[in-house]
PDB file of C-alpha atoms in Angstrom:
ATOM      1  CA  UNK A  50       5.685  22.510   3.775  1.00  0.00           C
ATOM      2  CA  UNK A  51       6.019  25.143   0.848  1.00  0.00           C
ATOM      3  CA  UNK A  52       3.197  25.630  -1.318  1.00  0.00           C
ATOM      4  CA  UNK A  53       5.302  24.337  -4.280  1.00  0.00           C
ATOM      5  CA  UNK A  54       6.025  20.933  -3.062  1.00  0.00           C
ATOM      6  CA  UNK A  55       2.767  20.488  -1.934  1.00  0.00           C
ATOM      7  CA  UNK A  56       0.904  20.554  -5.197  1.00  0.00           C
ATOM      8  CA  UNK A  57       4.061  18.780  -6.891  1.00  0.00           C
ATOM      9  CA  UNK A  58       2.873  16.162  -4.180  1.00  0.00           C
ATOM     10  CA  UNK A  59      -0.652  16.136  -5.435  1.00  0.00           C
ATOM     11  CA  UNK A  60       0.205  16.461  -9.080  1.00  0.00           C
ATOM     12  CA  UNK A  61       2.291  13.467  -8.342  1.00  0.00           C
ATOM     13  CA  UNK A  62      -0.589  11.149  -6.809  1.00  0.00           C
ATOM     14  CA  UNK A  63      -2.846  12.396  -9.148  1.00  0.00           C
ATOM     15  CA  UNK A  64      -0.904  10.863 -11.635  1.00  0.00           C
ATOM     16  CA  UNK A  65      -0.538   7.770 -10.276  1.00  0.00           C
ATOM     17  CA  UNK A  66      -4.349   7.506  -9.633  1.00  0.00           C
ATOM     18  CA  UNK A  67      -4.445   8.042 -13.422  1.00  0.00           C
ATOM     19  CA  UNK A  68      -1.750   5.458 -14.581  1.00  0.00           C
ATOM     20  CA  UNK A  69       0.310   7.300 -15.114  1.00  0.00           C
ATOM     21  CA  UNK A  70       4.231   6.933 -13.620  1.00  0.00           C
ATOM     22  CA  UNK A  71       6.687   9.949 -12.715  1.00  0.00           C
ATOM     23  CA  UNK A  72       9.344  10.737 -15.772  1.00  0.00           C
ATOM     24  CA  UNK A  73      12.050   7.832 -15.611  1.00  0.00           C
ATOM     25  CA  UNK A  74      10.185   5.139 -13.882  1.00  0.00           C
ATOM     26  CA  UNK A  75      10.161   1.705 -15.349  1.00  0.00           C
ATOM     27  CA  UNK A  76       7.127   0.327 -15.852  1.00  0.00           C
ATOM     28  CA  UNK A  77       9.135  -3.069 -16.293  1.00  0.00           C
ATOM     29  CA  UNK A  78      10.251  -2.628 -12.581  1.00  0.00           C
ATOM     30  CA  UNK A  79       6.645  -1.987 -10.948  1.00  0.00           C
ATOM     31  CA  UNK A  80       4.172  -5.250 -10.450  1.00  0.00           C
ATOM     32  CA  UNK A  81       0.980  -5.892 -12.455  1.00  0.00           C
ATOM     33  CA  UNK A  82      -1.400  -4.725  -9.723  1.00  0.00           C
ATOM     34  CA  UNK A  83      -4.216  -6.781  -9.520  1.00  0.00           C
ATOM     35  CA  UNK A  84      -8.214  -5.715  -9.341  1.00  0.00           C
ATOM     36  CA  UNK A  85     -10.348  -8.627  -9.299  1.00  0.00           C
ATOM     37  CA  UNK A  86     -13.207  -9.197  -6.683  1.00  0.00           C
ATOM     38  CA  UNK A  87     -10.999 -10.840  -4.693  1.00  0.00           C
ATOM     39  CA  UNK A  88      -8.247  -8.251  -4.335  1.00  0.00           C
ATOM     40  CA  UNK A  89     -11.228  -5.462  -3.956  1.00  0.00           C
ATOM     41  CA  UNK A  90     -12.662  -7.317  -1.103  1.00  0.00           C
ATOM     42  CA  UNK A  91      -9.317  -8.172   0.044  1.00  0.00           C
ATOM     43  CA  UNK A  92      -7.999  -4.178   0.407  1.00  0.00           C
ATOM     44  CA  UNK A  93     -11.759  -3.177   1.539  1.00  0.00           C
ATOM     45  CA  UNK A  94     -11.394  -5.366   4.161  1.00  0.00           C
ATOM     46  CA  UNK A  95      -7.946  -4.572   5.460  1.00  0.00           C
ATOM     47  CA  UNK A  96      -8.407  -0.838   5.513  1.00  0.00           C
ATOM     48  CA  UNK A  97     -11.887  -1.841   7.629  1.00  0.00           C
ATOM     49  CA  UNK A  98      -9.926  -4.021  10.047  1.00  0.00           C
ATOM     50  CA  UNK A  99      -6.363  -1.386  10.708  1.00  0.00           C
ATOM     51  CA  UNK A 100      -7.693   1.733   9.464  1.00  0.00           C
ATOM     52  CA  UNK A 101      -8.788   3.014  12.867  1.00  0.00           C
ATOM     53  CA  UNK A 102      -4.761   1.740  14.123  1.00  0.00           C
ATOM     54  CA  UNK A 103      -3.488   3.700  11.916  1.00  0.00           C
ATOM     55  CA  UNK A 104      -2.169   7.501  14.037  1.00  0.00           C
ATOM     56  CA  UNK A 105      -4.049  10.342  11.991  1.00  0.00           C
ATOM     57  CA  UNK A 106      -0.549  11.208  10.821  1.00  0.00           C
ATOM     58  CA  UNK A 107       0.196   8.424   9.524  1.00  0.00           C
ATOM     59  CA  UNK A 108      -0.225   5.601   6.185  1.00  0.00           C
ATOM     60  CA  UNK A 109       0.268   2.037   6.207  1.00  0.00           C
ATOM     61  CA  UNK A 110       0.989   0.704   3.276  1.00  0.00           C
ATOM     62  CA  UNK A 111       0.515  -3.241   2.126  1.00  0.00           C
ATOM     63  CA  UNK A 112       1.376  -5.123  -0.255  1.00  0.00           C
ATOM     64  CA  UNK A 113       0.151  -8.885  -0.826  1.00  0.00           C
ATOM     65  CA  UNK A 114       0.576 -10.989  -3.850  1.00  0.00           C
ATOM     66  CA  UNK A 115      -1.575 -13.044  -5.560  1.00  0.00           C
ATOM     67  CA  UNK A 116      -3.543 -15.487  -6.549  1.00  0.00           C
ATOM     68  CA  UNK A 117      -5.754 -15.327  -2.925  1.00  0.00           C
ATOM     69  CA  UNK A 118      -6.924 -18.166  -1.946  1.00  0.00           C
ATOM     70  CA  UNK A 119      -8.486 -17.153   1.326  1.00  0.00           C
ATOM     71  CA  UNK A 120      -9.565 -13.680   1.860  1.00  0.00           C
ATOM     72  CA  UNK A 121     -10.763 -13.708   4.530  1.00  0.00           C
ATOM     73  CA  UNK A 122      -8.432 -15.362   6.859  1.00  0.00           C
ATOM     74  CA  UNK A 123      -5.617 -13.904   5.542  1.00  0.00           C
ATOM     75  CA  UNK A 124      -7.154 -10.665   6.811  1.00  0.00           C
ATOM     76  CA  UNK A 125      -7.282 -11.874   9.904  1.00  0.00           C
ATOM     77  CA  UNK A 126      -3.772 -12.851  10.072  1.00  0.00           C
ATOM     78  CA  UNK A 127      -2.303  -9.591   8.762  1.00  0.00           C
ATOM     79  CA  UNK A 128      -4.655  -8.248  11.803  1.00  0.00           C
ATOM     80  CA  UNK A 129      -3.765 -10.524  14.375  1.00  0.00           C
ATOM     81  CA  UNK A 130       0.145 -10.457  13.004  1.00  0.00           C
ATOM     82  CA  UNK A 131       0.395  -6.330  13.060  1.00  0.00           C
ATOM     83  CA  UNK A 132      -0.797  -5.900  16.598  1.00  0.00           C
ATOM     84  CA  UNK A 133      -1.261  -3.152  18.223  1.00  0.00           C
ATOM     85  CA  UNK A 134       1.030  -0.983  17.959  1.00  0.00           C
ATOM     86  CA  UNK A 135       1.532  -1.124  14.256  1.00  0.00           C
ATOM     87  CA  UNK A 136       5.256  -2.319  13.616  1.00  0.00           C
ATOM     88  CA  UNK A 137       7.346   0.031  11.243  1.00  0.00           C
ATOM     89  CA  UNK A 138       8.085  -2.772   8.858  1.00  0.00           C
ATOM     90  CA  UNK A 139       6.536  -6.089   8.080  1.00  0.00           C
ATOM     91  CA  UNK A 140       7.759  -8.906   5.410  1.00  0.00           C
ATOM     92  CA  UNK A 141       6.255 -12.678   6.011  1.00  0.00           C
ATOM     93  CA  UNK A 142       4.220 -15.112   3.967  1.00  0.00           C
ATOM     94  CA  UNK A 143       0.777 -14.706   5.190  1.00  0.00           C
ATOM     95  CA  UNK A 144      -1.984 -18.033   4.040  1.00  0.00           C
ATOM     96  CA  UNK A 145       0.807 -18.554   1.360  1.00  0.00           C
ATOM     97  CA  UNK A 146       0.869 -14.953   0.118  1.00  0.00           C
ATOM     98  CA  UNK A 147       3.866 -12.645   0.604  1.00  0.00           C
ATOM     99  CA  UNK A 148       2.529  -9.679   2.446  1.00  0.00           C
ATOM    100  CA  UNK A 149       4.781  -6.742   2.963  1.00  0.00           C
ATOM    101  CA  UNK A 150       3.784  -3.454   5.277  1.00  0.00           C
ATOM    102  CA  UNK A 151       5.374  -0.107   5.253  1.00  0.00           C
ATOM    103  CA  UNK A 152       4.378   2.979   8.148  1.00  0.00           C
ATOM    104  CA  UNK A 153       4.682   5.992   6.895  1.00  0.00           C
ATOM    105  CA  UNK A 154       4.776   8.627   9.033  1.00  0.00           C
ATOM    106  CA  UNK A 155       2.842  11.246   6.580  1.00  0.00           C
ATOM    107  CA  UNK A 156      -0.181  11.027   4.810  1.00  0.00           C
ATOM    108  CA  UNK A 157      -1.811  13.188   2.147  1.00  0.00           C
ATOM    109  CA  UNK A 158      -5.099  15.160   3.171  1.00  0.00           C
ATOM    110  CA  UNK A 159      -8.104  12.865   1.931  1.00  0.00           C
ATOM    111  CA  UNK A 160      -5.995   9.946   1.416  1.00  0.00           C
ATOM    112  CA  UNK A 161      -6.990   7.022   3.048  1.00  0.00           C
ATOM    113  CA  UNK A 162      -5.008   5.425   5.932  1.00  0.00           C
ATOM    114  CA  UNK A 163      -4.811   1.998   4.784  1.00  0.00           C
ATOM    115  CA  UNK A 164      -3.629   1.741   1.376  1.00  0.00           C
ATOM    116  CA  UNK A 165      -3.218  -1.585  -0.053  1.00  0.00           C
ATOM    117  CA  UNK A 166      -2.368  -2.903  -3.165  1.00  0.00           C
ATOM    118  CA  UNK A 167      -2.531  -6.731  -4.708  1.00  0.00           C
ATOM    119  CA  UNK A 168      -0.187  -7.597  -7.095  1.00  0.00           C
ATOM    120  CA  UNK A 169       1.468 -10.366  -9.603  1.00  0.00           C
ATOM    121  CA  UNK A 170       4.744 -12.042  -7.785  1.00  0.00           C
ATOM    122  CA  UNK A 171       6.998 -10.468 -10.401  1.00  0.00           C
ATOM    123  CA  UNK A 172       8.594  -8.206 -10.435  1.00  0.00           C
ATOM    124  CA  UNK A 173       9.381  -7.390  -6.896  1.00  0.00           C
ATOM    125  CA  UNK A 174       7.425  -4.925  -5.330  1.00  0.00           C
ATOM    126  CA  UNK A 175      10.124  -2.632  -4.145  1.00  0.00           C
ATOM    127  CA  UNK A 176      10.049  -0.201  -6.755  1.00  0.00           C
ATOM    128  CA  UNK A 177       5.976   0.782  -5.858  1.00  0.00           C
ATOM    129  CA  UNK A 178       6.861   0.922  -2.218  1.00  0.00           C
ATOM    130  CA  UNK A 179      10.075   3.094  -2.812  1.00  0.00           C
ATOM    131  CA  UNK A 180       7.451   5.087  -5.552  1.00  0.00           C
ATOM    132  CA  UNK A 181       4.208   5.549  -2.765  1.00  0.00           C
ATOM    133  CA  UNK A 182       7.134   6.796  -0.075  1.00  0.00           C
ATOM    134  CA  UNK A 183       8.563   9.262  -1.969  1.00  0.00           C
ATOM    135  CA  UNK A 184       5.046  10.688  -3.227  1.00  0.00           C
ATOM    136  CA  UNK A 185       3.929  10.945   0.159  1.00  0.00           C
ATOM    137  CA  UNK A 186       7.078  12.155   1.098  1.00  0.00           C
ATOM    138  CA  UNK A 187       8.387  10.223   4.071  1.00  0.00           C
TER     139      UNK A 187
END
């Protein structure tokens, strides 16, 4: 990958990290991501459960909206749903939450392999996936 892309890349997810969206995004077409307790435990939990599934290659991205009502089994049917191997593509309702999972077959260095985000139902949640693939340039 040339030098030049590669720290527009990290520039990029810097950004984000910081709030901040690329020139001409919308924020009125990303969805209010969510960081109570529950969505922490939520996203610690997942990456503990499929981060080692995940190739070293590789990022799965999830999404699941709130409220969530049961943490902990939901977990444990995103777990028992993804299997091994980890499907491409995902999009199902979950304990009553709508949980959609992208592979991605990159992954920038030090990022995590699980990343996971918890969000308001509206707006849809296309825009952030179609925003994390094309900073981690799948």
């Amino acid at each position: 990958m040339p030098e030049r892309r590669r720290r527009n890349r990290w520039a990029a997810l810097e950004a984000f990290a910081q709030g901040r969206l690329p020139p001409g995004t919308d924020p009125r077409s990303l969805p209010r991501l969510r960081f109570d307790r529950v969505a922490q435990r939520l996203s610690r939990s997942l990456q503990a459960a499929l981060g080692e599934s995940v190739p070293k290659a590789g990022t799965l991205v999830i999404t699941v909206t709130a409220p969530i009502r049961l943490p902990a089994r939901t977990v444990a049917q995103i777990g028992t749903r993804l299997g091994q191997p980890l499907p491409p593509a995902f999009d199902g309702i979950v304990c009553g939450n709508r949980v959609r999972v992208r592979m991605l077959s990159c992954r920038a260095r030090g990022a995590p392999r699980v990343i996971v985000f918890v969000h308001n139902p509206q707006p849809s949640v296309r825009g952030l996936l179609a925003l994390v693939e094309a900073w981690l340039g799948d």
